[in-house]
Amino acid sequence: ELIIVDNHSIDETEMIINQFNDDRIRLFKIQNGGSIGKSRNLGIRNAKGEWIAFIDSDDWWLPDKLTVCAEKFYDQVDLIYHDLLISDNGRILLWKKIRGKVLKSPIIIDLLIKGNVIANSSVIVRRSIFEKVGLISEDMNINPSVDLNTWLKIASATENFKYIPQALGGYLIHPGAESRRNMSISHEYAISNYIHLLSNNELIQVRRYIDYLSGRYEYLSKEDIIAEKALKKCLRHREIQIVIKTLFMLLIINLRKIRGYFQL
């Protein structure tokens, strides 16, 4: 079945769908008020199948995505995810992908400390798991980080996550999207119900990751003084990739300073 949840778009979605005479294709309209969770929950509630697969409106799947994922449908798997290609203005960036990874047990702790590595348009989940965890949050405070919150909810119910190290779909980059919002704020809301599971040392790592998100936002916004202060706090994060990215941003900030001195 194919369920389309249309948040009152103006791109002829309804007209195109009505051209298909197939009972397996169903359209639902919604005014979600900006809540991603409301749209996704409407689709989940109306799904009939055992598995739920997501694809956001500006992403895409490769033709064999469902075939490859369906080969992993067995009792010890409740959530499947994979890598995504990245597109910028219609060009596939061959040197760049959204890469997932195998999450270490306990998965919920791995997600809390290292952040979200699961792209929504790559995910397939058992419908019974969504019913068990109470579907997806519709809280607008969580909204920008709703994907992480969803995987945390699912990880609290099952450890049966399956990563496929293969790009089976794609993700469209929107120019300037990275600098539009400070993800550290919604991230804190998204994890708030789970931080009691962390030890003191783990909580420090989570705090450093939040500082990284905040510092990265300020860096992209070219608020270098604020960015530098936040980024320096996360240099001792246990995830080497975060430390490398942090060092790179601090280097650029200092180069900006030097350039500013010569322009005076």
PDB file of N, CA and C in Angstrom, residues 72-144:
ATOM      1  N   LYS A  72      15.495  -8.603   5.073  1.00  0.00           N
ATOM      2  CA  LYS A  72      15.848  -8.565   6.496  1.00  0.00           C
ATOM      3  C   LYS A  72      14.619  -8.714   7.396  1.00  0.00           C
ATOM      4  N   PHE A  73      13.472  -8.972   6.815  1.00  0.00           N
ATOM      5  CA  PHE A  73      12.247  -9.135   7.605  1.00  0.00           C
ATOM      6  C   PHE A  73      12.248 -10.506   8.283  1.00  0.00           C
ATOM      7  N   TYR A  74      12.809 -10.578   9.461  1.00  0.00           N
ATOM      8  CA  TYR A  74      12.704 -11.807  10.224  1.00  0.00           C
ATOM      9  C   TYR A  74      12.486 -11.464  11.688  1.00  0.00           C
ATOM     10  N   ASP A  75      12.228 -12.459  12.498  1.00  0.00           N
ATOM     11  CA  ASP A  75      11.722 -12.245  13.854  1.00  0.00           C
ATOM     12  C   ASP A  75      12.628 -11.371  14.718  1.00  0.00           C
ATOM     13  N   GLN A  76      13.945 -11.430  14.493  1.00  0.00           N
ATOM     14  CA  GLN A  76      14.878 -10.700  15.339  1.00  0.00           C
ATOM     15  C   GLN A  76      15.131  -9.269  14.864  1.00  0.00           C
ATOM     16  N   VAL A  77      14.290  -8.763  13.982  1.00  0.00           N
ATOM     17  CA  VAL A  77      14.433  -7.394  13.482  1.00  0.00           C
ATOM     18  C   VAL A  77      13.114  -6.638  13.657  1.00  0.00           C
ATOM     19  N   ASP A  78      13.211  -5.439  14.257  1.00  0.00           N
ATOM     20  CA  ASP A  78      12.028  -4.588  14.422  1.00  0.00           C
ATOM     21  C   ASP A  78      12.180  -3.246  13.715  1.00  0.00           C
ATOM     22  N   LEU A  79      13.420  -2.818  13.469  1.00  0.00           N
ATOM     23  CA  LEU A  79      13.675  -1.537  12.790  1.00  0.00           C
ATOM     24  C   LEU A  79      14.862  -1.709  11.857  1.00  0.00           C
ATOM     25  N   ILE A  80      14.695  -1.282  10.611  1.00  0.00           N
ATOM     26  CA  ILE A  80      15.735  -1.363   9.583  1.00  0.00           C
ATOM     27  C   ILE A  80      16.059   0.048   9.108  1.00  0.00           C
ATOM     28  N   TYR A  81      17.354   0.324   8.881  1.00  0.00           N
ATOM     29  CA  TYR A  81      17.749   1.631   8.343  1.00  0.00           C
ATOM     30  C   TYR A  81      19.009   1.462   7.499  1.00  0.00           C
ATOM     31  N   HIS A  82      19.280   2.445   6.648  1.00  0.00           N
ATOM     32  CA  HIS A  82      20.392   2.346   5.711  1.00  0.00           C
ATOM     33  C   HIS A  82      20.947   3.730   5.398  1.00  0.00           C
ATOM     34  N   ASP A  83      21.966   3.796   4.565  1.00  0.00           N
ATOM     35  CA  ASP A  83      22.570   5.063   4.149  1.00  0.00           C
ATOM     36  C   ASP A  83      21.694   5.757   3.106  1.00  0.00           C
ATOM     37  N   LEU A  84      21.936   7.061   2.932  1.00  0.00           N
ATOM     38  CA  LEU A  84      21.253   7.829   1.895  1.00  0.00           C
ATOM     39  C   LEU A  84      22.268   8.630   1.085  1.00  0.00           C
ATOM     40  N   LEU A  85      22.034   8.727  -0.213  1.00  0.00           N
ATOM     41  CA  LEU A  85      22.777   9.656  -1.058  1.00  0.00           C
ATOM     42  C   LEU A  85      22.316  11.081  -0.741  1.00  0.00           C
ATOM     43  N   ILE A  86      23.110  12.052  -1.128  1.00  0.00           N
ATOM     44  CA  ILE A  86      22.762  13.455  -0.893  1.00  0.00           C
ATOM     45  C   ILE A  86      22.705  14.183  -2.230  1.00  0.00           C
ATOM     46  N   SER A  87      21.637  14.973  -2.411  1.00  0.00           N
ATOM     47  CA  SER A  87      21.455  15.741  -3.634  1.00  0.00           C
ATOM     48  C   SER A  87      21.416  17.229  -3.312  1.00  0.00           C
ATOM     49  N   ASP A  88      22.076  18.012  -4.137  1.00  0.00           N
ATOM     50  CA  ASP A  88      22.098  19.469  -3.998  1.00  0.00           C
ATOM     51  C   ASP A  88      21.749  20.077  -5.349  1.00  0.00           C
ATOM     52  N   ASN A  89      20.557  20.684  -5.437  1.00  0.00           N
ATOM     53  CA  ASN A  89      20.102  21.279  -6.702  1.00  0.00           C
ATOM     54  C   ASN A  89      20.110  20.277  -7.848  1.00  0.00           C
ATOM     55  N   GLY A  90      19.688  19.045  -7.553  1.00  0.00           N
ATOM     56  CA  GLY A  90      19.578  18.034  -8.587  1.00  0.00           C
ATOM     57  C   GLY A  90      20.857  17.268  -8.869  1.00  0.00           C
ATOM     58  N   ARG A  91      21.968  17.636  -8.224  1.00  0.00           N
ATOM     59  CA  ARG A  91      23.244  16.944  -8.424  1.00  0.00           C
ATOM     60  C   ARG A  91      23.502  15.993  -7.254  1.00  0.00           C
ATOM     61  N   ILE A  92      23.821  14.743  -7.553  1.00  0.00           N
ATOM     62  CA  ILE A  92      24.196  13.798  -6.514  1.00  0.00           C
ATOM     63  C   ILE A  92      25.627  14.093  -6.078  1.00  0.00           C
ATOM     64  N   LEU A  93      25.829  14.305  -4.783  1.00  0.00           N
ATOM     65  CA  LEU A  93      27.170  14.554  -4.256  1.00  0.00           C
ATOM     66  C   LEU A  93      27.835  13.204  -3.980  1.00  0.00           C
ATOM     67  N   LEU A  94      28.594  12.713  -4.952  1.00  0.00           N
ATOM     68  CA  LEU A  94      29.148  11.361  -4.878  1.00  0.00           C
ATOM     69  C   LEU A  94      30.126  11.188  -3.719  1.00  0.00           C
ATOM     70  N   TRP A  95      30.718  12.283  -3.263  1.00  0.00           N
ATOM     71  CA  TRP A  95      31.721  12.200  -2.196  1.00  0.00           C
ATOM     72  C   TRP A  95      31.079  12.311  -0.797  1.00  0.00           C
ATOM     73  N   LYS A  96      29.764  12.426  -0.765  1.00  0.00           N
ATOM     74  CA  LYS A  96      29.114  12.665   0.515  1.00  0.00           C
ATOM     75  C   LYS A  96      27.852  11.830   0.629  1.00  0.00           C
ATOM     76  N   LYS A  97      27.638  11.226   1.796  1.00  0.00           N
ATOM     77  CA  LYS A  97      26.427  10.454   2.064  1.00  0.00           C
ATOM     78  C   LYS A  97      25.976  10.699   3.502  1.00  0.00           C
ATOM     79  N   ILE A  98      24.710  10.424   3.753  1.00  0.00           N
ATOM     80  CA  ILE A  98      24.240  10.312   5.135  1.00  0.00           C
ATOM     81  C   ILE A  98      24.467   8.865   5.531  1.00  0.00           C
ATOM     82  N   ARG A  99      25.445   8.650   6.392  1.00  0.00           N
ATOM     83  CA  ARG A  99      25.829   7.291   6.760  1.00  0.00           C
ATOM     84  C   ARG A  99      25.294   6.925   8.136  1.00  0.00           C
ATOM     85  N   GLY A 100      24.656   5.773   8.210  1.00  0.00           N
ATOM     86  CA  GLY A 100      24.288   5.227   9.499  1.00  0.00           C
ATOM     87  C   GLY A 100      25.455   4.428  10.058  1.00  0.00           C
ATOM     88  N   LYS A 101      25.198   3.644  11.056  1.00  0.00           N
ATOM     89  CA  LYS A 101      26.219   2.754  11.599  1.00  0.00           C
ATOM     90  C   LYS A 101      25.528   1.739  12.499  1.00  0.00           C
ATOM     91  N   VAL A 102      26.242   0.680  12.821  1.00  0.00           N
ATOM     92  CA  VAL A 102      25.717  -0.308  13.762  1.00  0.00           C
ATOM     93  C   VAL A 102      25.735   0.319  15.146  1.00  0.00           C
ATOM     94  N   LEU A 103      24.598   0.353  15.799  1.00  0.00           N
ATOM     95  CA  LEU A 103      24.501   0.933  17.138  1.00  0.00           C
ATOM     96  C   LEU A 103      24.860  -0.111  18.186  1.00  0.00           C
ATOM     97  N   LYS A 104      25.653   0.308  19.159  1.00  0.00           N
ATOM     98  CA  LYS A 104      26.081  -0.595  20.223  1.00  0.00           C
ATOM     99  C   LYS A 104      24.995  -0.719  21.290  1.00  0.00           C
ATOM    100  N   SER A 105      24.914  -1.880  21.889  1.00  0.00           N
ATOM    101  CA  SER A 105      23.972  -2.108  22.980  1.00  0.00           C
ATOM    102  C   SER A 105      24.566  -1.586  24.300  1.00  0.00           C
ATOM    103  N   PRO A 106      23.744  -0.925  25.119  1.00  0.00           N
ATOM    104  CA  PRO A 106      22.332  -0.601  24.903  1.00  0.00           C
ATOM    105  C   PRO A 106      22.166   0.532  23.900  1.00  0.00           C
ATOM    106  N   ILE A 107      21.330   0.293  22.921  1.00  0.00           N
ATOM    107  CA  ILE A 107      21.139   1.230  21.813  1.00  0.00           C
ATOM    108  C   ILE A 107      20.670   2.591  22.301  1.00  0.00           C
ATOM    109  N   ILE A 108      19.824   2.604  23.293  1.00  0.00           N
ATOM    110  CA  ILE A 108      19.293   3.883  23.780  1.00  0.00           C
ATOM    111  C   ILE A 108      20.414   4.764  24.334  1.00  0.00           C
ATOM    112  N   ILE A 109      21.424   4.163  24.962  1.00  0.00           N
ATOM    113  CA  ILE A 109      22.556   4.929  25.491  1.00  0.00           C
ATOM    114  C   ILE A 109      23.429   5.429  24.350  1.00  0.00           C
ATOM    115  N   ASP A 110      23.663   4.583  23.354  1.00  0.00           N
ATOM    116  CA  ASP A 110      24.443   4.983  22.181  1.00  0.00           C
ATOM    117  C   ASP A 110      23.805   6.191  21.502  1.00  0.00           C
ATOM    118  N   LEU A 111      22.493   6.168  21.314  1.00  0.00           N
ATOM    119  CA  LEU A 111      21.790   7.287  20.689  1.00  0.00           C
ATOM    120  C   LEU A 111      21.866   8.549  21.537  1.00  0.00           C
ATOM    121  N   LEU A 112      21.763   8.390  22.837  1.00  0.00           N
ATOM    122  CA  LEU A 112      21.803   9.543  23.730  1.00  0.00           C
ATOM    123  C   LEU A 112      23.165  10.227  23.697  1.00  0.00           C
ATOM    124  N   ILE A 113      24.231   9.433  23.705  1.00  0.00           N
ATOM    125  CA  ILE A 113      25.575   9.997  23.790  1.00  0.00           C
ATOM    126  C   ILE A 113      26.062  10.532  22.450  1.00  0.00           C
ATOM    127  N   LYS A 114      25.805   9.788  21.373  1.00  0.00           N
ATOM    128  CA  LYS A 114      26.399  10.118  20.075  1.00  0.00           C
ATOM    129  C   LYS A 114      25.436  10.789  19.110  1.00  0.00           C
ATOM    130  N   GLY A 115      24.162  10.893  19.485  1.00  0.00           N
ATOM    131  CA  GLY A 115      23.200  11.568  18.624  1.00  0.00           C
ATOM    132  C   GLY A 115      22.593  10.656  17.566  1.00  0.00           C
ATOM    133  N   ASN A 116      21.750  11.231  16.732  1.00  0.00           N
ATOM    134  CA  ASN A 116      20.982  10.464  15.758  1.00  0.00           C
ATOM    135  C   ASN A 116      21.802  10.116  14.524  1.00  0.00           C
ATOM    136  N   VAL A 117      21.873   8.828  14.193  1.00  0.00           N
ATOM    137  CA  VAL A 117      22.556   8.386  12.968  1.00  0.00           C
ATOM    138  C   VAL A 117      21.577   7.669  12.036  1.00  0.00           C
ATOM    139  N   ILE A 118      20.278   7.811  12.308  1.00  0.00           N
ATOM    140  CA  ILE A 118      19.255   7.103  11.538  1.00  0.00           C
ATOM    141  C   ILE A 118      18.412   8.122  10.780  1.00  0.00           C
ATOM    142  N   ALA A 119      18.485   8.086   9.452  1.00  0.00           N
ATOM    143  CA  ALA A 119      17.724   9.008   8.608  1.00  0.00           C
ATOM    144  C   ALA A 119      16.299   8.497   8.429  1.00  0.00           C
ATOM    145  N   ASN A 120      15.324   9.365   8.631  1.00  0.00           N
ATOM    146  CA  ASN A 120      13.923   8.945   8.623  1.00  0.00           C
ATOM    147  C   ASN A 120      13.509   8.264   7.313  1.00  0.00           C
ATOM    148  N   SER A 121      13.946   8.789   6.184  1.00  0.00           N
ATOM    149  CA  SER A 121      13.524   8.224   4.903  1.00  0.00           C
ATOM    150  C   SER A 121      14.191   6.891   4.588  1.00  0.00           C
ATOM    151  N   SER A 122      15.053   6.425   5.491  1.00  0.00           N
ATOM    152  CA  SER A 122      15.664   5.109   5.321  1.00  0.00           C
ATOM    153  C   SER A 122      14.978   4.043   6.175  1.00  0.00           C
ATOM    154  N   VAL A 123      14.086   4.459   7.056  1.00  0.00           N
ATOM    155  CA  VAL A 123      13.601   3.572   8.122  1.00  0.00           C
ATOM    156  C   VAL A 123      12.381   2.746   7.718  1.00  0.00           C
ATOM    157  N   ILE A 124      12.384   1.476   8.164  1.00  0.00           N
ATOM    158  CA  ILE A 124      11.202   0.612   8.124  1.00  0.00           C
ATOM    159  C   ILE A 124      11.039   0.022   9.526  1.00  0.00           C
ATOM    160  N   VAL A 125       9.831   0.148  10.095  1.00  0.00           N
ATOM    161  CA  VAL A 125       9.573  -0.286  11.474  1.00  0.00           C
ATOM    162  C   VAL A 125       8.322  -1.154  11.513  1.00  0.00           C
ATOM    163  N   ARG A 126       8.330  -2.143  12.400  1.00  0.00           N
ATOM    164  CA  ARG A 126       7.109  -2.914  12.621  1.00  0.00           C
ATOM    165  C   ARG A 126       6.011  -2.005  13.170  1.00  0.00           C
ATOM    166  N   ARG A 127       4.836  -2.100  12.611  1.00  0.00           N
ATOM    167  CA  ARG A 127       3.720  -1.284  13.090  1.00  0.00           C
ATOM    168  C   ARG A 127       3.420  -1.582  14.555  1.00  0.00           C
ATOM    169  N   SER A 128       3.560  -2.835  14.996  1.00  0.00           N
ATOM    170  CA  SER A 128       3.270  -3.214  16.383  1.00  0.00           C
ATOM    171  C   SER A 128       4.186  -2.489  17.366  1.00  0.00           C
ATOM    172  N   ILE A 129       5.412  -2.144  16.933  1.00  0.00           N
ATOM    173  CA  ILE A 129       6.336  -1.403  17.794  1.00  0.00           C
ATOM    174  C   ILE A 129       5.836   0.013  18.001  1.00  0.00           C
ATOM    175  N   PHE A 130       5.346   0.644  16.926  1.00  0.00           N
ATOM    176  CA  PHE A 130       4.773   1.989  17.074  1.00  0.00           C
ATOM    177  C   PHE A 130       3.580   1.975  18.020  1.00  0.00           C
ATOM    178  N   GLU A 131       2.748   0.957  17.903  1.00  0.00           N
ATOM    179  CA  GLU A 131       1.590   0.850  18.784  1.00  0.00           C
ATOM    180  C   GLU A 131       2.036   0.667  20.234  1.00  0.00           C
ATOM    181  N   LYS A 132       3.125  -0.043  20.416  1.00  0.00           N
ATOM    182  CA  LYS A 132       3.646  -0.310  21.764  1.00  0.00           C
ATOM    183  C   LYS A 132       4.181   0.950  22.437  1.00  0.00           C
ATOM    184  N   VAL A 133       4.844   1.829  21.660  1.00  0.00           N
ATOM    185  CA  VAL A 133       5.486   3.014  22.249  1.00  0.00           C
ATOM    186  C   VAL A 133       4.614   4.268  22.167  1.00  0.00           C
ATOM    187  N   GLY A 134       3.400   4.140  21.629  1.00  0.00           N
ATOM    188  CA  GLY A 134       2.511   5.296  21.604  1.00  0.00           C
ATOM    189  C   GLY A 134       2.744   6.245  20.450  1.00  0.00           C
ATOM    190  N   LEU A 135       3.168   5.712  19.303  1.00  0.00           N
ATOM    191  CA  LEU A 135       3.379   6.488  18.074  1.00  0.00           C
ATOM    192  C   LEU A 135       4.458   7.564  18.245  1.00  0.00           C
ATOM    193  N   ILE A 136       4.394   8.589  17.421  1.00  0.00           N
ATOM    194  CA  ILE A 136       5.435   9.619  17.349  1.00  0.00           C
ATOM    195  C   ILE A 136       4.985  10.868  18.096  1.00  0.00           C
ATOM    196  N   SER A 137       5.917  11.507  18.782  1.00  0.00           N
ATOM    197  CA  SER A 137       5.578  12.708  19.543  1.00  0.00           C
ATOM    198  C   SER A 137       5.080  13.817  18.619  1.00  0.00           C
ATOM    199  N   GLU A 138       4.061  14.524  19.077  1.00  0.00           N
ATOM    200  CA  GLU A 138       3.534  15.683  18.351  1.00  0.00           C
ATOM    201  C   GLU A 138       3.864  16.985  19.076  1.00  0.00           C
ATOM    202  N   ASP A 139       4.732  16.907  20.078  1.00  0.00           N
ATOM    203  CA  ASP A 139       5.161  18.061  20.865  1.00  0.00           C
ATOM    204  C   ASP A 139       6.011  18.982  19.994  1.00  0.00           C
ATOM    205  N   MET A 140       5.611  20.235  19.850  1.00  0.00           N
ATOM    206  CA  MET A 140       6.332  21.167  18.988  1.00  0.00           C
ATOM    207  C   MET A 140       7.710  21.521  19.547  1.00  0.00           C
ATOM    208  N   ASN A 141       7.921  21.366  20.850  1.00  0.00           N
ATOM    209  CA  ASN A 141       9.251  21.606  21.410  1.00  0.00           C
ATOM    210  C   ASN A 141      10.251  20.565  20.894  1.00  0.00           C
ATOM    211  N   ILE A 142       9.771  19.351  20.664  1.00  0.00           N
ATOM    212  CA  ILE A 142      10.599  18.255  20.181  1.00  0.00           C
ATOM    213  C   ILE A 142      10.710  18.265  18.665  1.00  0.00           C
ATOM    214  N   ASN A 143       9.773  18.904  17.994  1.00  0.00           N
ATOM    215  CA  ASN A 143       9.561  18.765  16.550  1.00  0.00           C
ATOM    216  C   ASN A 143      10.830  18.709  15.684  1.00  0.00           C
ATOM    217  N   PRO A 144      11.783  19.645  15.820  1.00  0.00           N
ATOM    218  CA  PRO A 144      12.971  19.563  14.951  1.00  0.00           C
ATOM    219  C   PRO A 144      13.823  18.318  15.202  1.00  0.00           C
TER     220      PRO A 144
END
